[in-house]
Amino acid sequence: MELIEKVVVYPEQSTLNKRIFLSNIDLCLVVYQDNVFFFDSPSSEMSFSEIFNKLCNAFGKLLMHYNFMAGRHVQSLEDSHRFEIDCNDAGIVVIAARTNRKLSEFGDIFAPNQDLEELAMFLQEEQEEEIDLKEKLLLSVQLTQFACGSLALTTHYNHCTLDGLAVRDFGANLAALTRGDFLIVVPFADRTLLRARNPPKISYPHFEYGKATNIENLFSVRGTSSGINVRQNAIQNQIQILYLSPQQIASFKMKAIKDCKLKNVTTFHVVAGKIWKARTIAMNMSDDQVSTMLFPVDIRKRVSPELSYGFAGKDEIHMRIFLTKKCNALVPGFARATVKELTELEDAYHIKKVQEGIERLDNEYIKSSIDWLELNKGVPRREDSFSLVSGLRLGLEDQYFAWGKLKCSTPLTVKPGLVMLLPTAPGDGGLNVCLDLPKDQMYIFRRIMLEF
């Protein structure tokens, strides 16, 4: 891998210097996420240098609207135990790199694999035990050209800035600006609508969260008393992948509808229920232990007032522009049961628990959870639990950049305690279940997942 160029990109015009409040939901996500986006070799005669320049210019325009992405974490002025973002136009880093390997040499690019980590080689900072967040970029990007001419765009961003849906809109805006078009979605980054109530009011028990410890957490490290230092996670993952064909998925759903007599059963409900049972048994937990599965739920239309899209007008070429809340609006739903119940009861029980985990997230429950986090400074539950994240309906592959259509995207790795559902190749209709289990546990997980 050869480093070609490394530049700091600032907003094209200076933006208003301000601080952005981070909600308790945001503070559960003060970790970095790495994704890679693949493109076939450009059909035009556009050179790699021209592509890189278009990318940098587009980021300069985009950061005028997403100025918080060009900012830095700082200690809150109101509470020394909280972070907020200083929108100081400090910039992002964009890197151009070239490899002598072909894209085909990197294996299956529709799921994480160890070879893909090379595509973030120049995004890796020195592995220090403690890092001052005031010095860390909130976004850095590496554009890599393969020997065959294909391209990979790797992003390294702090998850507290954007959730999965907001990342989709960020990418759509970036693609539009590389083409010379207008923004598709106008971002609005005010997170104060998700501020805790005063005084806080906890109306429910919140099994989806636990109190923060010194143990590395999958989602969040809230920091030291100074509010600015976090430990990096140096754990190496053993990523395993289970492919589910469209025929297998259809069979799972038909069985659930016929045998369990459940209504409004989705692919996620059925697959999530099977994953919960299979992973719990594979982990060899005792019968009386309680297993908890977390899964993010979009609350944009579940809270009052809503954080939904609002029509804002049309531009000169009659493209629809939407105003949207650019924040983390995904909170963990959960399903919870003893290992004995998961082992002995029918699939209907598991699926119903998943459905209930989504249904319980109404306005009062969500506000109660935010208040619980305010009082307990907690994080998503870790003990005897795991998180299931679905990337099946983000629609990232529909984006067109100046140099071509996005081929596919994937996270670079799967962190411990995480299971991911990812789409397979276009037209296939199946999905990949990606998780980090040792081979002996994966054998059990696979066997249970494929049982009918």
XYZ file of C-alpha atoms in Angstrom:
452
model
C 0.000 0.000 0.000
C 1.449 3.349 -1.095
C 0.523 6.702 0.405
C -0.092 9.170 -2.433
C -1.410 12.247 -0.682
C -2.736 13.340 2.693
C -4.644 16.589 3.103
C -6.651 18.335 5.778
C -10.009 19.484 4.428
C -11.809 22.402 6.077
C -15.304 23.763 5.440
C -15.195 25.716 2.192
C -16.361 28.793 4.081
C -15.919 29.480 7.778
C -18.925 28.340 9.807
C -20.433 29.614 13.031
C -18.232 28.621 15.968
C -20.532 26.971 18.472
C -20.805 23.973 20.732
C -23.215 21.095 20.145
C -24.885 19.374 23.053
C -24.596 15.584 22.965
C -27.570 13.629 24.290
C -27.265 10.637 26.580
C -27.924 8.497 23.506
C -24.937 10.128 21.765
C -22.759 9.569 24.823
C -23.433 5.840 24.571
C -21.636 5.948 21.218
C -18.344 7.752 21.828
C -16.452 5.125 19.820
C -15.095 4.960 16.298
C -16.658 3.043 13.444
C -14.854 1.928 10.265
C -16.747 1.272 7.035
C -15.520 0.718 3.491
C -17.413 1.555 0.283
C -16.447 -0.111 -3.000
C -16.694 1.129 -6.591
C -15.952 -0.592 -9.874
C -13.341 0.939 -12.152
C -14.671 4.310 -13.388
C -16.268 4.040 -16.815
C -15.163 7.571 -17.709
C -11.617 8.735 -18.425
C -11.434 10.411 -15.026
C -7.973 9.976 -13.489
C -7.398 8.961 -9.868
C -6.047 12.445 -9.171
C -9.218 14.022 -10.567
C -11.381 11.702 -8.474
C -9.448 12.558 -5.332
C -9.760 16.278 -6.011
C -13.506 15.956 -6.591
C -13.806 14.084 -3.303
C -11.870 16.743 -1.373
C -13.847 19.583 -2.955
C -17.127 17.820 -2.159
C -16.083 17.366 1.481
C -15.215 21.061 1.697
C -18.753 21.963 0.608
C -20.346 19.251 2.751
C -18.600 20.378 5.946
C -20.281 23.757 5.654
C -23.527 21.905 6.478
C -21.996 19.244 8.720
C -19.637 21.585 10.559
C -19.804 19.390 13.662
C -17.962 16.669 11.709
C -15.068 19.114 11.310
C -15.096 19.866 15.046
C -13.591 18.167 18.084
C -14.789 16.648 21.344
C -14.362 18.885 24.363
C -15.423 18.850 27.975
C -18.914 20.263 28.457
C -19.156 23.748 29.943
C -22.240 22.665 31.919
C -21.056 19.304 33.251
C -17.415 18.213 33.533
C -18.491 14.571 33.158
C -19.983 15.092 29.692
C -18.590 15.580 26.203
C -19.854 18.016 23.631
C -18.629 18.984 20.170
C -16.783 22.238 19.572
C -17.614 23.269 15.987
C -14.243 24.934 15.503
C -13.642 24.116 11.797
C -10.556 22.073 12.740
C -11.172 19.901 9.682
C -11.023 16.278 8.601
C -8.239 14.273 6.967
C -8.630 12.820 3.462
C -5.993 10.387 2.194
C -5.210 9.036 -1.271
C -3.531 5.615 -1.464
C -2.744 3.002 -4.082
C -2.275 -0.755 -3.821
C -0.739 -3.187 -6.325
C -3.400 -5.759 -5.436
C -6.624 -6.247 -7.405
C -10.013 -5.942 -5.732
C -10.649 -9.634 -6.457
C -7.704 -10.506 -4.184
C -9.518 -9.143 -1.118
C -12.037 -11.982 -0.935
C -15.723 -11.494 -0.157
C -16.262 -7.746 0.055
C -19.897 -8.111 1.163
C -18.822 -9.014 4.701
C -15.927 -8.061 6.995
C -12.656 -9.928 6.522
C -9.128 -9.388 7.775
C -7.740 -8.349 4.376
C -10.016 -5.319 4.279
C -8.185 -3.750 7.221
C -5.404 -2.842 4.781
C -7.818 -0.308 3.291
C -7.622 1.680 6.530
C -3.845 1.434 6.853
C -3.196 5.178 6.801
C -6.155 5.958 9.047
C -4.584 4.115 11.958
C -3.077 6.393 14.554
C -0.411 5.353 17.029
C -1.860 2.791 19.410
C -1.528 4.756 22.613
C -3.156 3.487 25.767
C -4.787 6.826 26.472
C -5.865 9.395 23.892
C -6.912 12.990 24.350
C -10.224 13.338 22.542
C -9.597 17.040 21.978
C -6.911 16.019 19.492
C -8.854 13.295 17.689
C -10.535 13.826 14.356
C -14.223 13.040 14.233
C -13.866 11.905 10.608
C -10.990 10.696 8.459
C -11.192 9.086 5.030
C -8.917 6.952 2.835
C -9.536 6.633 -0.909
C -7.665 3.614 -2.307
C -7.144 2.701 -5.958
C -6.672 -1.001 -6.760
C -4.421 -2.342 -9.503
C -7.545 -3.183 -11.549
C -8.773 0.422 -11.331
C -11.547 -0.235 -8.765
C -11.826 2.090 -5.784
C -12.443 1.793 -2.042
C -13.500 4.672 0.180
C -12.839 3.898 3.853
C -14.362 6.085 6.555
C -13.256 6.281 10.195
C -15.759 8.352 12.170
C -16.927 8.843 15.719
C -20.272 7.117 16.124
C -21.654 9.842 18.408
C -21.890 12.168 15.393
C -24.146 10.016 13.178
C -26.224 6.868 13.454
C -26.715 4.433 10.565
C -29.592 6.338 8.969
C -27.717 9.620 9.267
C -24.643 8.005 7.672
C -26.838 7.031 4.710
C -27.938 10.652 4.274
C -24.379 11.918 4.743
C -23.246 9.586 1.945
C -26.111 10.648 -0.326
C -25.142 14.290 0.158
C -21.474 13.571 -0.507
C -22.343 11.684 -3.698
C -24.530 14.557 -4.912
C -21.796 17.134 -4.305
C -19.193 15.081 -6.198
C -21.594 15.224 -9.174
C -21.974 18.989 -8.821
C -25.584 18.695 -7.618
C -27.300 20.199 -4.582
C -27.725 18.561 -1.178
C -30.285 15.778 -1.047
C -30.894 16.158 2.693
C -30.361 19.310 4.750
C -28.931 18.314 8.138
C -30.123 19.708 11.446
C -27.852 18.761 14.337
C -29.756 20.049 17.377
C -29.884 17.177 19.893
C -31.533 19.127 22.717
C -34.893 17.503 21.942
C -33.337 14.363 23.418
C -32.133 16.110 26.573
C -33.055 14.484 29.893
C -36.031 15.922 31.753
C -35.559 18.168 34.775
C -36.069 16.592 37.204
C -35.434 13.151 35.683
C -38.349 10.718 35.882
C -37.660 6.985 35.621
C -40.909 5.166 34.859
C -39.617 1.694 33.967
C -36.786 -0.706 34.786
C -34.187 -0.437 32.032
C -32.565 -3.808 31.481
C -31.047 -2.548 28.214
C -28.497 -0.460 30.134
C -25.917 -1.030 32.816
C -23.580 1.169 34.786
C -20.243 1.976 33.170
C -17.187 0.083 34.411
C -13.496 0.141 33.614
C -14.046 -2.780 31.243
C -13.925 -1.852 27.568
C -17.515 -1.458 26.387
C -18.767 -2.305 22.911
C -20.526 1.001 22.447
C -19.165 3.596 24.807
C -16.357 4.720 27.028
C -17.683 7.727 28.882
C -14.178 8.746 29.931
C -12.333 9.717 33.075
C -13.398 12.417 35.496
C -11.791 14.956 33.179
C -14.212 13.864 30.466
C -11.658 13.744 27.659
C -9.604 10.547 27.881
C -10.591 7.094 26.649
C -8.848 3.773 26.262
C -8.533 2.205 22.854
C -9.796 -1.286 22.244
C -6.942 -3.578 21.200
C -8.981 -6.809 21.099
C -8.535 -8.833 17.913
C -11.708 -10.411 16.599
C -12.271 -13.820 15.095
C -14.961 -13.003 12.553
C -17.279 -15.808 11.500
C -19.896 -15.551 8.745
C -23.072 -17.560 8.253
C -24.883 -17.115 4.938
C -28.675 -17.444 4.923
C -30.227 -17.939 1.493
C -33.543 -16.304 0.532
C -35.097 -19.787 0.533
C -33.956 -20.439 4.109
C -35.228 -17.041 5.261
C -38.591 -17.657 3.595
C -38.830 -21.057 5.292
C -38.101 -19.513 8.694
C -40.898 -16.971 8.185
C -43.416 -19.501 6.857
C -42.794 -21.777 9.840
C -43.201 -18.866 12.268
C -46.471 -17.764 10.691
C -47.905 -21.287 10.368
C -46.774 -22.893 13.624
C -46.596 -19.882 15.922
C -49.705 -18.060 14.647
C -47.959 -14.716 15.040
C -48.996 -11.594 13.159
C -46.866 -8.984 11.374
C -43.795 -11.202 11.438
C -40.799 -9.691 9.634
C -37.520 -11.170 8.487
C -35.788 -9.341 11.321
C -38.145 -10.759 13.978
C -37.577 -14.340 12.836
C -33.833 -14.157 12.198
C -33.230 -12.204 15.404
C -35.122 -14.812 17.438
C -33.044 -17.642 15.974
C -29.774 -15.760 16.478
C -30.667 -15.029 20.107
C -31.327 -18.702 20.828
C -28.364 -20.034 18.829
C -25.743 -17.657 20.210
C -26.929 -18.079 23.804
C -26.715 -21.887 23.604
C -23.368 -21.739 21.779
C -21.937 -19.600 24.607
C -22.647 -22.476 27.028
C -24.428 -20.307 29.582
C -26.082 -22.025 32.560
C -29.847 -22.615 32.516
C -30.632 -20.023 35.179
C -28.649 -17.221 33.565
C -30.611 -14.438 31.882
C -29.616 -13.749 28.286
C -30.286 -10.276 26.871
C -30.221 -9.377 23.178
C -30.086 -5.681 22.301
C -31.045 -4.263 18.904
C -31.183 -0.620 17.783
C -34.629 0.856 17.107
C -35.220 4.122 15.249
C -37.127 6.481 17.567
C -37.526 9.416 15.161
C -41.290 8.867 14.994
C -41.666 7.339 18.447
C -40.925 10.451 20.514
C -42.920 13.628 20.912
C -42.167 15.954 19.215
C -41.106 13.702 16.351
C -37.570 13.766 14.935
C -38.910 12.912 11.490
C -38.204 14.263 8.045
C -39.975 17.519 7.213
C -40.525 18.873 3.712
C -38.483 22.054 3.287
C -38.857 22.967 -0.389
C -37.389 22.396 -3.826
C -34.263 23.668 -5.481
C -33.728 24.944 -9.020
C -33.715 21.487 -10.593
C -36.803 20.347 -8.639
C -34.952 17.912 -6.414
C -36.773 17.350 -3.136
C -34.909 18.694 -0.117
C -35.693 17.364 3.329
C -34.863 18.748 6.738
C -33.769 15.977 9.048
C -32.412 15.583 12.552
C -28.776 14.587 12.189
C -28.171 12.865 15.471
C -28.204 9.446 17.050
C -31.878 8.515 17.211
C -31.419 4.765 17.608
C -31.893 3.358 21.101
C -31.571 -0.269 22.191
C -34.669 -2.382 22.255
C -34.155 -5.664 24.049
C -35.340 -9.243 24.387
C -34.615 -10.958 27.697
C -35.130 -14.535 28.926
C -33.441 -17.320 30.867
C -31.293 -19.796 28.992
C -33.724 -22.554 29.979
C -36.614 -20.651 28.397
C -34.651 -20.058 25.199
C -33.653 -23.724 25.027
C -36.971 -25.372 25.831
C -39.706 -23.043 24.549
C -40.956 -22.845 20.957
C -39.736 -20.304 18.409
C -42.931 -18.305 18.920
C -41.678 -17.324 22.369
C -38.382 -15.929 21.038
C -40.027 -14.055 18.179
C -42.708 -12.579 20.442
C -40.003 -11.323 22.824
C -38.287 -9.535 19.915
C -41.579 -7.945 18.865
C -42.249 -6.809 22.434
C -38.763 -5.307 22.605
C -39.651 -3.017 19.715
C -43.238 -2.297 20.778
C -42.326 -1.144 24.307
C -40.391 1.835 22.924
C -43.057 4.508 23.141
C -42.491 8.169 24.026
C -42.605 7.721 27.809
C -40.334 4.666 27.797
C -37.756 6.453 25.642
C -37.818 9.570 27.832
C -37.495 7.353 30.907
C -34.432 5.636 29.418
C -32.766 8.986 28.689
C -33.444 10.027 32.297
C -32.033 6.714 33.563
C -28.818 7.399 31.655
C -28.705 10.914 33.083
C -28.803 9.653 36.662
C -26.685 6.518 36.251
C -24.186 7.590 33.561
C -24.754 4.168 32.085
C -24.010 2.377 28.825
C -25.736 -0.386 26.816
C -25.829 -3.574 28.851
C -22.791 -5.820 28.615
C -23.268 -8.594 31.169
C -24.666 -11.804 29.614
C -25.754 -9.844 26.560
C -24.937 -9.082 22.944
C -26.116 -6.575 20.350
C -27.690 -7.386 16.996
C -27.344 -4.648 14.364
C -29.027 -4.835 10.971
C -27.654 -3.086 7.896
C -30.233 -4.628 5.565
C -32.379 -1.616 4.715
C -30.016 1.344 4.639
C -30.029 1.547 0.845
C -26.404 2.685 0.644
C -25.885 0.902 -2.677
C -28.282 3.281 -4.459
C -25.818 6.172 -4.420
C -24.102 7.532 -7.538
C -20.810 9.415 -7.228
C -19.092 11.380 -9.979
C -16.915 8.341 -10.762
C -19.677 5.708 -10.673
C -22.332 3.830 -8.705
C -21.528 2.461 -5.283
C -20.965 -1.285 -5.615
C -21.379 -2.279 -1.957
C -20.324 -1.362 1.555
C -19.295 -3.251 4.666
C -17.914 -2.584 8.143
C -14.219 -3.390 8.432
C -14.649 -5.560 11.491
C -17.164 -6.947 13.969
C -16.458 -5.963 17.555
C -16.758 -8.414 20.453
C -20.320 -8.752 21.668
C -21.764 -7.685 18.323
C -23.682 -9.614 15.661
C -24.325 -7.923 12.318
C -26.849 -8.660 9.587
C -25.486 -7.527 6.227
C -26.901 -7.717 2.691
C -25.279 -9.994 0.144
C -24.608 -9.280 -3.534
C -27.372 -7.371 -5.384
C -30.038 -9.747 -6.661
C -29.065 -12.557 -4.291
C -31.741 -11.847 -1.664
C -29.890 -13.557 1.160
C -28.050 -12.121 4.132
C -24.785 -12.613 6.005
C -24.764 -13.099 9.767
C -21.383 -11.819 10.986
C -20.133 -12.419 14.523
C -17.018 -13.128 16.562
C -17.235 -16.661 17.949
C -14.498 -19.283 18.357
C -14.798 -22.140 15.872
C -16.214 -24.637 18.380
C -18.976 -22.222 19.403
C -19.598 -21.258 15.781
C -20.199 -24.939 14.957
C -23.016 -25.057 17.534
C -24.371 -21.666 16.434
C -24.479 -22.753 12.787
C -26.211 -26.050 13.602
C -28.978 -24.368 15.611
C -29.461 -21.579 13.076
C -30.036 -24.037 10.239
C -32.522 -26.188 12.133
C -36.096 -26.050 10.829
